[in-house]
XYZ file of C-alpha atoms in Angstrom:
85
model
C 4.430 174.358 344.304
C 5.010 176.151 347.128
C 5.935 172.903 349.755
C 7.948 171.170 347.294
C 10.326 174.559 347.262
C 10.700 174.297 351.078
C 11.176 170.746 350.946
C 14.049 170.763 348.536
C 15.239 173.683 350.533
C 15.018 171.719 353.596
C 16.447 168.566 351.946
C 19.563 170.751 350.927
C 20.011 172.348 354.261
C 20.240 168.967 355.669
C 22.815 167.608 353.213
C 25.068 170.801 353.714
C 25.041 170.495 357.249
C 25.779 166.789 356.876
C 28.883 167.268 354.694
C 29.910 170.294 357.062
C 30.065 168.174 359.874
C 31.642 165.569 358.049
C 34.541 167.920 357.045
C 34.886 169.141 360.753
C 35.063 165.709 361.888
C 38.036 164.984 359.253
C 40.417 168.178 359.935
C 39.976 168.562 363.631
C 38.320 165.439 365.555
C 39.843 162.063 364.038
C 42.754 160.517 365.809
C 46.222 162.765 365.232
C 48.451 160.143 365.519
C 48.894 156.051 364.492
C 49.251 153.531 367.461
C 50.842 150.407 366.302
C 51.857 147.080 368.363
C 53.886 144.594 366.893
C 55.363 141.813 368.051
C 58.780 140.495 367.846
C 61.181 137.817 369.075
C 64.159 139.717 370.138
C 64.112 143.537 370.886
C 67.835 144.219 371.245
C 68.296 148.538 372.152
C 64.859 149.070 371.768
C 63.391 150.918 375.127
C 60.376 153.205 375.482
C 61.079 156.700 374.185
C 63.518 154.908 371.703
C 62.621 156.713 368.075
C 61.181 154.983 365.365
C 62.713 155.517 362.141
C 61.965 154.745 358.377
C 64.879 155.026 356.286
C 66.626 156.352 358.583
C 63.783 159.269 359.203
C 62.433 159.709 362.585
C 58.482 159.215 362.363
C 57.640 158.481 366.073
C 58.578 156.805 369.161
C 58.506 154.003 371.068
C 55.532 153.948 374.129
C 56.397 150.626 375.758
C 58.321 147.355 375.405
C 56.933 144.545 377.475
C 58.210 140.888 377.187
C 55.636 138.237 376.864
C 56.931 134.757 376.785
C 58.640 134.087 373.880
C 57.774 137.470 372.157
C 58.408 140.779 373.229
C 55.340 143.117 372.342
C 56.203 146.912 371.327
C 53.630 149.828 370.865
C 54.820 153.168 369.491
C 53.240 155.920 368.239
C 54.061 157.062 364.427
C 53.572 160.543 363.482
C 50.001 161.595 361.170
C 50.409 161.685 357.663
C 53.303 158.870 358.027
C 52.367 155.418 356.082
C 53.699 152.044 357.149
C 53.848 149.260 354.561
C-alpha cells in the first residue's frame, strides 16, 4: 500500500510540473507579435514603417514592401492580442 501512495504522489507531481511548464510557456515564451504576409496587385502609398490600421485604429506597422513580378509582397506586424479576419 505504501508504494501505491508514493506512485500516486509521483504522478501528481509530474502532472503539476507539466501544467506549470505549460502556463509559463504560454505567458512568457510564446511569440509576442504576429507577422503577416500579404500579396497585393498594387500598393500605392504603402512603405516600410507605414501604420497598419483596422477601422482607423493603429494595430501594427509594415515591415517590408517587395515587388515580385505582377504582385507586391507586404510583410507587416500586428500588435499582440489583435485578431484579424
